[in-house]
PDB file of C-alpha atoms in Angstrom:
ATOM      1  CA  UNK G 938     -21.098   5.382 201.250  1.00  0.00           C
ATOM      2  CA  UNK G 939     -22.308   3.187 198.483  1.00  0.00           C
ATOM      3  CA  UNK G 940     -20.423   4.047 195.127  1.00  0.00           C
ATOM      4  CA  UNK G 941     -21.863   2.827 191.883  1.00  0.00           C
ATOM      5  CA  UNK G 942     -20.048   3.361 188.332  1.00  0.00           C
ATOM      6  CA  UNK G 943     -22.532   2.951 185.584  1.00  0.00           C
ATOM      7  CA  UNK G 944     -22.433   4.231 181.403  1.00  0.00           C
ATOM      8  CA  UNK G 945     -19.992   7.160 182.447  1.00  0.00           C
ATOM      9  CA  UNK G 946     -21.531   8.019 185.532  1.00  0.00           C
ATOM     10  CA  UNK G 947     -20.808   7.680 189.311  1.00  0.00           C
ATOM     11  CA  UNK G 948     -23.348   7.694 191.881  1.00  0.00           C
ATOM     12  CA  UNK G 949     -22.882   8.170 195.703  1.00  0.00           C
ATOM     13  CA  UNK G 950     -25.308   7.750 198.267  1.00  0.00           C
ATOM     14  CA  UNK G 951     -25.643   7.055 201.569  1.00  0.00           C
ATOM     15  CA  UNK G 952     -24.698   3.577 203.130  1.00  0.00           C
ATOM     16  CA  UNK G 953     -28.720   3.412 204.033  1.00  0.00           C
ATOM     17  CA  UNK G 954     -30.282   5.191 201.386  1.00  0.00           C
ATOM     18  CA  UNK G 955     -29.618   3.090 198.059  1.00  0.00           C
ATOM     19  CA  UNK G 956     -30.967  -0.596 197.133  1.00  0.00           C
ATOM     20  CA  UNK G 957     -29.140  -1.780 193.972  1.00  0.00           C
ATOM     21  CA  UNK G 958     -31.807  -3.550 192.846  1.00  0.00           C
ATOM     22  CA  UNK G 959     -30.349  -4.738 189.728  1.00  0.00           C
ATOM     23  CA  UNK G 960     -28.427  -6.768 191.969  1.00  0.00           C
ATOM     24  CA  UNK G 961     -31.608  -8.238 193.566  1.00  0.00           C
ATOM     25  CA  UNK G 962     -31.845 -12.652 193.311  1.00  0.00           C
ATOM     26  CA  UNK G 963     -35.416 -11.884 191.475  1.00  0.00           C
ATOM     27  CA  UNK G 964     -33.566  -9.529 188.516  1.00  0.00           C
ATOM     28  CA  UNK G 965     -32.499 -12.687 186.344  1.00  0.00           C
ATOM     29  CA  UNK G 966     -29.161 -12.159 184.645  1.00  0.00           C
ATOM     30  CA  UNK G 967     -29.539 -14.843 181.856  1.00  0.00           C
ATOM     31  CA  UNK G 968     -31.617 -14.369 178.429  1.00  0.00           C
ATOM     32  CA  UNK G 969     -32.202 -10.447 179.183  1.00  0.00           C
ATOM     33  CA  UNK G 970     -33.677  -9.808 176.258  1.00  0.00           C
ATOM     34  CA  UNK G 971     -36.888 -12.019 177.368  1.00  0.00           C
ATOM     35  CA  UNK G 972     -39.767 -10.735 178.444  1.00  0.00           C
ATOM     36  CA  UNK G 973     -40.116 -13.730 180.617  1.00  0.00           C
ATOM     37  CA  UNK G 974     -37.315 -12.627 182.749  1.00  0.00           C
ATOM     38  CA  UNK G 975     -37.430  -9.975 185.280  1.00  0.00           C
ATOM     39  CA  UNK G 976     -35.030  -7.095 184.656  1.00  0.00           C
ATOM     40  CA  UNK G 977     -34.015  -4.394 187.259  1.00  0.00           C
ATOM     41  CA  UNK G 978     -32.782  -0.677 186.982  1.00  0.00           C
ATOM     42  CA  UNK G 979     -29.753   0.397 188.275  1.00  0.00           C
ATOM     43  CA  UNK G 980     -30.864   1.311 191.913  1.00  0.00           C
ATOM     44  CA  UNK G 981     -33.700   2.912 194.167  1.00  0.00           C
ATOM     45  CA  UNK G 982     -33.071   5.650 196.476  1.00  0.00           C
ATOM     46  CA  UNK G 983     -35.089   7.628 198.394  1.00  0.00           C
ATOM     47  CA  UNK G 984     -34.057  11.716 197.801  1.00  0.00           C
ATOM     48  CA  UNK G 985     -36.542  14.584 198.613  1.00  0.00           C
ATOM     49  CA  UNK G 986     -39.560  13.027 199.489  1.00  0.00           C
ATOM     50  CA  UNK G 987     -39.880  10.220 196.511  1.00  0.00           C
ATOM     51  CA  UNK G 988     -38.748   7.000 196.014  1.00  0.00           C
ATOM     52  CA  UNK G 989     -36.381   7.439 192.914  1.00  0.00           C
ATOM     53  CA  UNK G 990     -36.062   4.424 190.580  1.00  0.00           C
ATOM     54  CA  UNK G 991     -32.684   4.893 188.459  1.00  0.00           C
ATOM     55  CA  UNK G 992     -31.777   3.722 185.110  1.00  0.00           C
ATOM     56  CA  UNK G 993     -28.318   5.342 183.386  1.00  0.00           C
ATOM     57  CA  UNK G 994     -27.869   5.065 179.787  1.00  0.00           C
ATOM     58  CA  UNK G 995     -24.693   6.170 177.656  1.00  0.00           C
ATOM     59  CA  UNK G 996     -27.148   6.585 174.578  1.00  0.00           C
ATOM     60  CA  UNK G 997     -30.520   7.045 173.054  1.00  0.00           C
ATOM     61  CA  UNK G 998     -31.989   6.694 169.775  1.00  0.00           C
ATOM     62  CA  UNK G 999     -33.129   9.804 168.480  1.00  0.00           C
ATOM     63  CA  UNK G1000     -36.208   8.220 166.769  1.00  0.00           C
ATOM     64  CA  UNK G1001     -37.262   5.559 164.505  1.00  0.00           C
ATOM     65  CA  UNK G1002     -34.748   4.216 162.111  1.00  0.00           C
ATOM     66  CA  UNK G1003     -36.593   2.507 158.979  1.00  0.00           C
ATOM     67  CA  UNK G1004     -40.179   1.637 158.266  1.00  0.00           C
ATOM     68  CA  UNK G1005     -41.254  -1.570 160.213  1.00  0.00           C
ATOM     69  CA  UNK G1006     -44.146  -1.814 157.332  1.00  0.00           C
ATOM     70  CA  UNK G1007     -40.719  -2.103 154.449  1.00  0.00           C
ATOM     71  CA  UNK G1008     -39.575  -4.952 156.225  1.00  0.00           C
ATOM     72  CA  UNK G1009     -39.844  -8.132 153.767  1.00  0.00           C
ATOM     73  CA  UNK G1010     -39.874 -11.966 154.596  1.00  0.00           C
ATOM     74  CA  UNK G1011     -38.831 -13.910 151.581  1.00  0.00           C
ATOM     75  CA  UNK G1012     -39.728 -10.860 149.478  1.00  0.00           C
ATOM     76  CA  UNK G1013     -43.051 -10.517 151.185  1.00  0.00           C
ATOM     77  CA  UNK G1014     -45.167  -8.692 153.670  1.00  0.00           C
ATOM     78  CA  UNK G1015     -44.743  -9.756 156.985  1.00  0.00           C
ATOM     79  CA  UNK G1016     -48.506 -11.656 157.903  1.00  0.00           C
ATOM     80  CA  UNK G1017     -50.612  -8.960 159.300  1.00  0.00           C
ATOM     81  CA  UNK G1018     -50.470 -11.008 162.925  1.00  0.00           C
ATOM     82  CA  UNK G1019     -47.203 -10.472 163.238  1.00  0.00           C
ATOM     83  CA  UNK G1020     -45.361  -7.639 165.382  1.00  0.00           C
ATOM     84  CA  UNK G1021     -41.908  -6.327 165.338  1.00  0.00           C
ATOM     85  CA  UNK G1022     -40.440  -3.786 166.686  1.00  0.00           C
ATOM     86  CA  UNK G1023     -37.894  -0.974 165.409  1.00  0.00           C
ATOM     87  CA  UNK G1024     -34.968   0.580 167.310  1.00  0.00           C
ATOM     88  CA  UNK G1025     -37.163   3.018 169.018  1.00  0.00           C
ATOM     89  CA  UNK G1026     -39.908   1.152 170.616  1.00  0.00           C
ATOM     90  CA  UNK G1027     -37.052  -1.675 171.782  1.00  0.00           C
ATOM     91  CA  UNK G1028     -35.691   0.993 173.518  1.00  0.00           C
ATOM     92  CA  UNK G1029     -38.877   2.424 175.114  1.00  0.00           C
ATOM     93  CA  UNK G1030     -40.094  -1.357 175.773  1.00  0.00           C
ATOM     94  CA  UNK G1031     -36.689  -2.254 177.593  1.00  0.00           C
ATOM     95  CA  UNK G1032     -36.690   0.586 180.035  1.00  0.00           C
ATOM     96  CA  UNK G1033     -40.189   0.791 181.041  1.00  0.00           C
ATOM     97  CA  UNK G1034     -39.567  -2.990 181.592  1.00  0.00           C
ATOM     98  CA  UNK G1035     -36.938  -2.156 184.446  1.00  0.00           C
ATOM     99  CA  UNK G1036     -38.829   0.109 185.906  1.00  0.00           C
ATOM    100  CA  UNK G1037     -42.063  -1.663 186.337  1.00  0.00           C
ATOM    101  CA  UNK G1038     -40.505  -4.697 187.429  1.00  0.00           C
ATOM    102  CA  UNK G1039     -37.991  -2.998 189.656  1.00  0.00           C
ATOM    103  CA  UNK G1040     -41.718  -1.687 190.747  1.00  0.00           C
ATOM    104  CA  UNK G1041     -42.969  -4.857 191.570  1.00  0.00           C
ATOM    105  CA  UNK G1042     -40.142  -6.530 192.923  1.00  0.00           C
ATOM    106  CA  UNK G1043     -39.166  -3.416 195.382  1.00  0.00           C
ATOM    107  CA  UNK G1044     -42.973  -3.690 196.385  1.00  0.00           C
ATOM    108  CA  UNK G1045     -42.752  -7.293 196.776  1.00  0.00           C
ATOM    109  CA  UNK G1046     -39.246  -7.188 199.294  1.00  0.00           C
ATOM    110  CA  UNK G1047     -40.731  -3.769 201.260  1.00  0.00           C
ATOM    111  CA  UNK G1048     -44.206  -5.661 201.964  1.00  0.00           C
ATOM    112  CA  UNK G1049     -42.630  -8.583 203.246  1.00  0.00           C
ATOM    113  CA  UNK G1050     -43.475 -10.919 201.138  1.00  0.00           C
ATOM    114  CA  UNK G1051     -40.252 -12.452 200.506  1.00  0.00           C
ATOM    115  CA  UNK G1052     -39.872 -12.806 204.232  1.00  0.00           C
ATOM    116  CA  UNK G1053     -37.790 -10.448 206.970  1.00  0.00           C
ATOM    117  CA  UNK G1054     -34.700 -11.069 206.398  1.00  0.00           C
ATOM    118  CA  UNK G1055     -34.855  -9.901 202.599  1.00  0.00           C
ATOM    119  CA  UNK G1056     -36.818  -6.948 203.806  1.00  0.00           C
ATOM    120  CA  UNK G1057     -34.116  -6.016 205.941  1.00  0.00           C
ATOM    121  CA  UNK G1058     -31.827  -6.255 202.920  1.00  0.00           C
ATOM    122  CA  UNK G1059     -33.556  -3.260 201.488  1.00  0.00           C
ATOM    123  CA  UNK G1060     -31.429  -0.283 202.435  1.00  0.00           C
ATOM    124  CA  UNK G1061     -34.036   2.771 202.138  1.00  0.00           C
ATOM    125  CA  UNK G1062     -34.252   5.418 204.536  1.00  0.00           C
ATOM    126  CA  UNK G1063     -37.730   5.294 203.878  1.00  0.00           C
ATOM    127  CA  UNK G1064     -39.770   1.843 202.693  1.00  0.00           C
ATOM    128  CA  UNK G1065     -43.582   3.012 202.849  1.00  0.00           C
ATOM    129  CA  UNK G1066     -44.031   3.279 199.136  1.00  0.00           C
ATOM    130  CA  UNK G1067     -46.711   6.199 198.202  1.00  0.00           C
ATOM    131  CA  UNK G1068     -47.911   6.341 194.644  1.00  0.00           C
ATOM    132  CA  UNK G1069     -48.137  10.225 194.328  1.00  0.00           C
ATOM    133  CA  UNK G1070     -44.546  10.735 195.098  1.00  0.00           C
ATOM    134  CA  UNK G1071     -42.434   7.826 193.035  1.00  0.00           C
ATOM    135  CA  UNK G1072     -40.020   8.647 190.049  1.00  0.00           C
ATOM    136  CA  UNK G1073     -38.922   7.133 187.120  1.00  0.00           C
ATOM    137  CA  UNK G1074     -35.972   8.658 186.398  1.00  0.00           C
ATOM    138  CA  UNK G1075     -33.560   7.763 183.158  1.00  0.00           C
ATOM    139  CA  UNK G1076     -30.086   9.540 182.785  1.00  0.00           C
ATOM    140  CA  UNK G1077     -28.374   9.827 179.851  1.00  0.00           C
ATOM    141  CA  UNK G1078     -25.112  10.624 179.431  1.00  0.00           C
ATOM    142  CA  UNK G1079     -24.452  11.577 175.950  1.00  0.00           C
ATOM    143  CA  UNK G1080     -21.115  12.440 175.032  1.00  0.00           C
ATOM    144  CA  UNK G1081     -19.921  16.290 175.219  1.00  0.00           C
ATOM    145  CA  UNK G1082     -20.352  16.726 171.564  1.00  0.00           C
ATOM    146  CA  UNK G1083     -23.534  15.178 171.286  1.00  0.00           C
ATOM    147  CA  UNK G1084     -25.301  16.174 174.316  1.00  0.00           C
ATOM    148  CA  UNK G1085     -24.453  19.965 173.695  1.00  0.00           C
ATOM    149  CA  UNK G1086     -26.642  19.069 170.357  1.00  0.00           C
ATOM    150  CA  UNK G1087     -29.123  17.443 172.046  1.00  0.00           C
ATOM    151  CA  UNK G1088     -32.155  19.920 173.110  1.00  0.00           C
ATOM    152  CA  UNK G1089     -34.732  19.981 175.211  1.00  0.00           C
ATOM    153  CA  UNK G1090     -37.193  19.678 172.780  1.00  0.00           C
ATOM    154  CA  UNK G1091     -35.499  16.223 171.847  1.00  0.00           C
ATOM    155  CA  UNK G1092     -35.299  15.080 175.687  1.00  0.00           C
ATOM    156  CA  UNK G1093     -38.898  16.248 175.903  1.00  0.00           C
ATOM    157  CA  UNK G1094     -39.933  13.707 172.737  1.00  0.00           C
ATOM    158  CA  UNK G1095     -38.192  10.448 174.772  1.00  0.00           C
ATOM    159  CA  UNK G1096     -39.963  11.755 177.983  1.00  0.00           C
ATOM    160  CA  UNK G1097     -43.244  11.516 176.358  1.00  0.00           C
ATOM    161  CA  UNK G1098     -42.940   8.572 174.447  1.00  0.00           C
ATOM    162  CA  UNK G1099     -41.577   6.806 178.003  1.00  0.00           C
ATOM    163  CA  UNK G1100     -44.730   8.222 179.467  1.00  0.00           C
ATOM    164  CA  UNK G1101     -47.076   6.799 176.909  1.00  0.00           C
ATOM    165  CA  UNK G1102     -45.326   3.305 176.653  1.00  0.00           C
ATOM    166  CA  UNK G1103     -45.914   3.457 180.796  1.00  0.00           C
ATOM    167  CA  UNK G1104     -48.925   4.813 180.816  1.00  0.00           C
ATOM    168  CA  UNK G1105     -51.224   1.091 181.383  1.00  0.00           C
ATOM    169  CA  UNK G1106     -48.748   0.831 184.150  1.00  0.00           C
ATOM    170  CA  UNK G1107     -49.302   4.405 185.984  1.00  0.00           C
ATOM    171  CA  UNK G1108     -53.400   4.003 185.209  1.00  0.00           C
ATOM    172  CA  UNK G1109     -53.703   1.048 187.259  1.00  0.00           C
ATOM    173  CA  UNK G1110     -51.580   2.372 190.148  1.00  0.00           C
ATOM    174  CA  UNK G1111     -52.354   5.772 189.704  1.00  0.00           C
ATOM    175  CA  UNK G1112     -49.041   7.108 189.424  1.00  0.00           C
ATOM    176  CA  UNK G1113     -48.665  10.321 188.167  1.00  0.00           C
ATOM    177  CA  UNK G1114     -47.176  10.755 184.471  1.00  0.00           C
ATOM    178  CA  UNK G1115     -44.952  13.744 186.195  1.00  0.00           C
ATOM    179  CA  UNK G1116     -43.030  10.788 188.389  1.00  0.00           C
ATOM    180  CA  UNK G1117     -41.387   9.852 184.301  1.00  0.00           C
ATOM    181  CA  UNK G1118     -38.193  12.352 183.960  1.00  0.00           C
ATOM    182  CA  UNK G1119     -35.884  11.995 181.073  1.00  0.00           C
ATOM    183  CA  UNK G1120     -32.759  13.657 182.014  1.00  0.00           C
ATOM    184  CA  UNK G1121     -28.916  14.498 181.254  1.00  0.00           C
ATOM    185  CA  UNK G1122     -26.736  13.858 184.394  1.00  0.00           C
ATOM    186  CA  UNK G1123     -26.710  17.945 184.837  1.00  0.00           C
ATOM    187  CA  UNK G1124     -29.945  18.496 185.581  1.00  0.00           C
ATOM    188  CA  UNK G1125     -30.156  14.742 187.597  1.00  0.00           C
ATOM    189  CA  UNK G1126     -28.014  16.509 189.883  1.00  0.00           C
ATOM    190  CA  UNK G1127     -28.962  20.185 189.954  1.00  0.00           C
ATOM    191  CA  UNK G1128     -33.066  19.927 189.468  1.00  0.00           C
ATOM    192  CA  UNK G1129     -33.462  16.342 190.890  1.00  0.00           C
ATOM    193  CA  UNK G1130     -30.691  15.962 193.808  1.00  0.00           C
ATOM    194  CA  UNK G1131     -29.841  12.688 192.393  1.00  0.00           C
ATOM    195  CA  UNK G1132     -26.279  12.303 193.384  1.00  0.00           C
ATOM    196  CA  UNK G1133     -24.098  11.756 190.217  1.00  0.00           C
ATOM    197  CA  UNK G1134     -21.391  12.900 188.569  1.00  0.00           C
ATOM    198  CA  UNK G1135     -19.833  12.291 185.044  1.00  0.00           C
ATOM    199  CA  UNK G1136     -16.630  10.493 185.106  1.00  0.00           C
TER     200      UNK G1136
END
């Protein structure tokens, strides 16, 4: 059994169904917040037919915080060429970041391209990656208080914008924008079979 505490959660799966692929060599641990640097969700398994990429989160923002157009450099506009980024779209831009690249580099050990050994490191009942039947799945576990607040509506808003800051990615591989589920550990359990439990 492979046991994995994460924001709140635990996870259990089987000893031959779960890659931690944040764990992987190619997931770089130093400057995470560059873009140059692969990042990696929490784990892969595969559970009813899909190959279930796994990223657990103890918050969320609700939304934007602030106007990005306010911001001022020495009392100034920022030059028009210039992009930042509020509170919101980090978040959106960070996750979709560990899934696509947990995409890649689970494609890269299950094709062989990082030679046998490392694909036998891959512990996945199942390794033929299909397209149709992939998810993305992010659990958030919001405190009691807070995620008896927290409706579906507002879930339904962070799927949607996680689908449309994915959505280059799922074109080109023709994933299906159904494989993106924003979820609290509840109904990860009960509607998903992902195996996790709050703490």
């Amino acid at each position: 059994m492979i046991r994995l505490k994460e924001s709140g959660m635990i996870f259990e799966f089987d000893d031959n169904n779960c890659y931690c692929i944040e764990k992987d060599p190619l997931v770089e641990k130093s400057n995470c917040a560059s873009t140059s640097n692969n990042k990696g969700c929490e784990c892969v398994s595969f559970i009813n037919g899909y190959h279930c990429f796994i990223e657990a989160k103890s918050s969320a923002p609700r939304g934007r915080i602030g106007n990005v157009e306010d911001v001022r450099l020495d009392g100034k506009p920022l030059p028009h060429n210039w992009e930042i980024y509020d509170n919101y779209q980090h978040f959106l831009r960070d996750i979709s970041k560990k899934f696509i690249d947990s995409f890649f580099i689970l494609r890269s050990l299950v094709e062989g391209v990082h030679g046998e050994e490392r694909y036998r490191d891959v512990m996945l009942k199942d390794k033929n990656i299909k397209y149709n039947a992939i998810r993305f799945i992010l659990i958030i576990n919001f405190p009691i208080n807070i995620s008896k607040m927290l409706d579906k509506q507002g879930l339904a808003s962070l799927q949607e914008a996680l689908k449309n800051e994915m959505r280059p990615f799922l074109n080109v591989w023709r994933i299906p924008d159904t494989s993106i589920k924003v979820v609290l550990p509840g109904d990860a359990s009960k509607i998903l079979n992902i195996p996790v439990i709050q703490e």
